[in-house]
Short mmCIF file of C-alpha atoms in Angstrom, two decimals:
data_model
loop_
_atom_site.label_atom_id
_atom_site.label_comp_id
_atom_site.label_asym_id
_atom_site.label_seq_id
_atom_site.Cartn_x
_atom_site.Cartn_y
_atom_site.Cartn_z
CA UNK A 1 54.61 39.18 141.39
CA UNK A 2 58.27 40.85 142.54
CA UNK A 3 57.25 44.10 139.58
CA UNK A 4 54.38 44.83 141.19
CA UNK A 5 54.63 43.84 144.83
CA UNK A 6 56.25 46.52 146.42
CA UNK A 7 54.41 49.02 144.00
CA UNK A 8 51.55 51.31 144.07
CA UNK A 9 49.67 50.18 140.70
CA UNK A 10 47.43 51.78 138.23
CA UNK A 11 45.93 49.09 135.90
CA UNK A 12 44.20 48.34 132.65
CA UNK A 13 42.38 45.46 132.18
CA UNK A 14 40.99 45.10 128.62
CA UNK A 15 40.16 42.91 125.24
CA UNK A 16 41.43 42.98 122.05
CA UNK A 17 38.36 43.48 120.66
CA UNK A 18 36.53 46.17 123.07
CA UNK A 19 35.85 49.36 121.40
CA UNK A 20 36.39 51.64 124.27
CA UNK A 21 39.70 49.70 124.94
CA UNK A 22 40.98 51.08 121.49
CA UNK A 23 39.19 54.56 121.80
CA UNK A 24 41.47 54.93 124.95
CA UNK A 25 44.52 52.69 123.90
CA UNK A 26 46.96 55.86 123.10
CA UNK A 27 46.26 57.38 125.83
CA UNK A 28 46.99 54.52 128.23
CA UNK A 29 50.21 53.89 126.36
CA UNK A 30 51.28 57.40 126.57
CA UNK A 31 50.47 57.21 130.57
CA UNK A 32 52.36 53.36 130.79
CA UNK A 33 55.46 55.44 129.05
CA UNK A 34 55.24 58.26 131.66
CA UNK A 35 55.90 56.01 134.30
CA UNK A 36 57.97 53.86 133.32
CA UNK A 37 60.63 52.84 135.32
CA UNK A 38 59.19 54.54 137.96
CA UNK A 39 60.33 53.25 141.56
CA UNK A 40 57.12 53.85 143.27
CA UNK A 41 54.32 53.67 140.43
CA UNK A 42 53.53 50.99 137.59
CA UNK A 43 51.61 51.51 134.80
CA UNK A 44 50.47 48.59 132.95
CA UNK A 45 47.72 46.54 131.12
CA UNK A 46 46.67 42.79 131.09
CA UNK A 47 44.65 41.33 128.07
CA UNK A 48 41.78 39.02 130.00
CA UNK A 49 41.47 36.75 126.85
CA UNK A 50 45.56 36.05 127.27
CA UNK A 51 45.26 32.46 128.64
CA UNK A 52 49.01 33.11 129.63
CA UNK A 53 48.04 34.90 132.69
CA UNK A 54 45.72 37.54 131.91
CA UNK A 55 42.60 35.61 131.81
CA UNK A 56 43.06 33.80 135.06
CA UNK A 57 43.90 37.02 136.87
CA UNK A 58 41.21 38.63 135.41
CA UNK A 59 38.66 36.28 136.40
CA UNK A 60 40.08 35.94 140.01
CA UNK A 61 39.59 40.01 140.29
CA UNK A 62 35.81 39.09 139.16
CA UNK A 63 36.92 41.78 135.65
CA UNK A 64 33.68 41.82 133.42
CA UNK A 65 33.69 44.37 131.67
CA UNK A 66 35.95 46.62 129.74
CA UNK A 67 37.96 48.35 129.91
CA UNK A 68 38.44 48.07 133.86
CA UNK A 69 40.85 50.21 135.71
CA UNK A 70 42.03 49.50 139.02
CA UNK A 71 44.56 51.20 141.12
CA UNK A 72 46.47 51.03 144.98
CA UNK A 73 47.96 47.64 146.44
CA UNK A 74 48.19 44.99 144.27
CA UNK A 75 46.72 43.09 146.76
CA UNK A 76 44.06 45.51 147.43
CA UNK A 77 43.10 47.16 143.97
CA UNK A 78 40.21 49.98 143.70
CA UNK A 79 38.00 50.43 140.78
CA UNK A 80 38.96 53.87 138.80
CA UNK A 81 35.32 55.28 137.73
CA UNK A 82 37.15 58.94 136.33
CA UNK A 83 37.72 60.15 133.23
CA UNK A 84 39.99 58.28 130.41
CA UNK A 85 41.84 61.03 128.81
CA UNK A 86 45.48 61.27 129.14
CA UNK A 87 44.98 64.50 130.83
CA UNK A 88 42.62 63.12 133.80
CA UNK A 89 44.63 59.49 133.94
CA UNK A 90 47.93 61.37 134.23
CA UNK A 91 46.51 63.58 137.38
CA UNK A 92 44.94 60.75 138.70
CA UNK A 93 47.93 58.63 138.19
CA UNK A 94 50.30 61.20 140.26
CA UNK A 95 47.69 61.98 143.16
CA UNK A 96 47.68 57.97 143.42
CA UNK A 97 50.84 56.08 142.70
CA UNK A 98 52.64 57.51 146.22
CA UNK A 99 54.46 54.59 148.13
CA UNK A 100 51.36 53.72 150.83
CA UNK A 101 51.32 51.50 153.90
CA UNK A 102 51.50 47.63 152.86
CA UNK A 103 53.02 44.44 154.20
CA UNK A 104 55.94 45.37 152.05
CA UNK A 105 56.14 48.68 153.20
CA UNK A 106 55.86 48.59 157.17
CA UNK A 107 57.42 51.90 157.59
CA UNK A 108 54.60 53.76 156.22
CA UNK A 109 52.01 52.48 158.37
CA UNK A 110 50.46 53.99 161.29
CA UNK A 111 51.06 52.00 164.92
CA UNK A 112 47.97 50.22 164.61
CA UNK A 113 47.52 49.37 161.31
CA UNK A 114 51.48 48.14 161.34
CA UNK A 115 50.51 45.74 164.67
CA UNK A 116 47.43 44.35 162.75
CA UNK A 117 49.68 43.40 159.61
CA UNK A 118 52.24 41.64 161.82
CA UNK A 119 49.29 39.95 163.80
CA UNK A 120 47.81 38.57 160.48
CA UNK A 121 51.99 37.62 159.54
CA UNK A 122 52.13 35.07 162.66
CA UNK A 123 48.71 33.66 161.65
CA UNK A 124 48.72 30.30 160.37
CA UNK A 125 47.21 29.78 156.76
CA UNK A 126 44.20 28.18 157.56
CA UNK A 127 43.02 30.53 159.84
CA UNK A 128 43.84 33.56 157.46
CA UNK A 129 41.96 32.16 155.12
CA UNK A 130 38.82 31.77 157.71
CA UNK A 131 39.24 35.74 158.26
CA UNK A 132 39.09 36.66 155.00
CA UNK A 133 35.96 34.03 154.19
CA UNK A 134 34.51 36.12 157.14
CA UNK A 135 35.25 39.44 156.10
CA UNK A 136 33.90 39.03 152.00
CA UNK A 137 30.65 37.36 153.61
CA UNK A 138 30.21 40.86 154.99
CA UNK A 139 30.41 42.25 151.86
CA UNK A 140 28.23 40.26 150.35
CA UNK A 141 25.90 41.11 153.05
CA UNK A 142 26.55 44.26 152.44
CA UNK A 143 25.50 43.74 148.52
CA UNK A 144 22.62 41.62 148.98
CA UNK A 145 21.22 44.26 151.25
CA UNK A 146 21.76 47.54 148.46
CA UNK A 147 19.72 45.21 146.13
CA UNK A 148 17.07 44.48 148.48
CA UNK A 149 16.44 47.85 149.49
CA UNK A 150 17.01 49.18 145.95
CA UNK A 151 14.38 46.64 144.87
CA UNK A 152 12.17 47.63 147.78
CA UNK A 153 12.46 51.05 146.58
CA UNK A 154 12.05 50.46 142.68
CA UNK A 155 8.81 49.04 143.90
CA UNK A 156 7.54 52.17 145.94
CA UNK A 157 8.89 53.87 143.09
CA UNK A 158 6.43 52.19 140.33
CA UNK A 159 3.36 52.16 142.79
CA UNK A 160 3.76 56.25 143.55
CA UNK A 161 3.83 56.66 139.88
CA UNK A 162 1.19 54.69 139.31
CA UNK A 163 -0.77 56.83 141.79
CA UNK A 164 0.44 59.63 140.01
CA UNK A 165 -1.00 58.98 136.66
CA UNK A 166 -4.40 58.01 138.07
CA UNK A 167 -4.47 61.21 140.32
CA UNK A 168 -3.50 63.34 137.49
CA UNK A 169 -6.07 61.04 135.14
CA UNK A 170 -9.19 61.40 137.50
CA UNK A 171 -8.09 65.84 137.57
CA UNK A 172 -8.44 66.12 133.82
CA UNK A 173 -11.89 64.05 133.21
CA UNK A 174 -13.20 66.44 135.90
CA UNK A 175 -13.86 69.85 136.05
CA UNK A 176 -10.03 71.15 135.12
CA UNK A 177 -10.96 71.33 132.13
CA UNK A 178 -14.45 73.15 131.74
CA UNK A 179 -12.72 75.63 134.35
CA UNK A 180 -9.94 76.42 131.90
CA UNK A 181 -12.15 77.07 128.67
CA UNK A 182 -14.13 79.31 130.77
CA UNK A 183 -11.14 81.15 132.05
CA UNK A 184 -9.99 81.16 128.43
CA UNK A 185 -13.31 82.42 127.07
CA UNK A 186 -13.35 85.50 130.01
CA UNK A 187 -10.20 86.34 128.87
CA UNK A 188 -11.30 86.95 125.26
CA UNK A 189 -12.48 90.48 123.88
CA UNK A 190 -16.46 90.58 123.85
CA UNK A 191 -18.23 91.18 120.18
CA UNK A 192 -19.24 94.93 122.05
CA UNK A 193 -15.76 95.66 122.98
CA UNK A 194 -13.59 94.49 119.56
CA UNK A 195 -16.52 96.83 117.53
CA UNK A 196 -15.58 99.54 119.86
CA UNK A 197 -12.19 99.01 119.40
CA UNK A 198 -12.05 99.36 115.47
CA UNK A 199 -14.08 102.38 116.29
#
């Protein structure tokens, strides 16, 4: 909307009822209260059970679990995986919330990345809507191939360790064993030698 469109945002999706969303409730409310007012950097949280707003936003942005954070352009939000002290949100929050290149900021983009956003301005909305149907099939390209090769490797995972186990099975109902009493037994004083000793 107009608050957060020309803003850089750092954001706080939650539920009234999440746990973790209480543990860290003070310190988000201290952070909102930092910035607030700010002219470059908002602050804020939206409750994703709020049928007001919150929970169609929520579900639009794909939010399922909680608390999410998300930072940048509103129109371009990042997941925030750091830590949820005031401390750590409050550095993050001022390394992040700078005024950054954006449709509604022009004058902070770079030559080419200011000709792209004026390209995409003169396209019509039917065809802008084809670009970005192209560009989230790549990622979920891009998904479906991390699962396939992290299910690929889970396999050769389980059949190495299976190989494992049976390797290390077949060593010690073999000769390991018999080979380490004996060492055991060598290393122990003879009935000659502990008489000669209390000698």
């Amino acid at each position: 909307d107009n608050m957060t469109s020309t803003k850089t945002v750092f954001i706080k999706f939650f539920a009234p009822w999440c746990t973790h969303c209480k543990r860290m409730a003070n310190d988000w409310e201290q952070l909102e209260e930092e910035w607030k007012g700010d002219d470059v950097g908002l602050v804020a949280s939206v409750d994703c059970t709020d049928h007001n707003g919150g929970k169609k936003l929520c579900n639009y942005l794909g939010i399922e679990s909680f608390p999410t954070l998300k930072y940048g352009d509103p129109f371009d939000l990042e997941e925030y995986n750091g830590g949820r002290s005031y401390t750590e949100l409050s550095e993050f929050a001022h390394e992040v919330l700078i005024p950054i290149c954006s449709v509604n900021k022009l004058e902070l983009c770079d030559d080419d990345t200011k000709a792209l956003i004026e390209k995409y301005l003169q396209t019509n909305a039917h065809d802008l809507e084809l670009l970005i149907k192209e560009e989230e099939a790549r990622l979920t390209q891009a998904e479906e191939a991390f699962r396939e090769t992290t299910h690929d490797l889970s396999q050769r995972y389980e059949a190495a360790e299976a190989q494992r186990k049976e390797a290390i099975s077949q060593v010690m109902q073999g000769e390991l064993p018999l080979l380490r009493q004996v060492q055991a037994a060598r290393s122990l004083p003879t009935s000659d030698e502990t008489t000669k000793e209390e000698l």
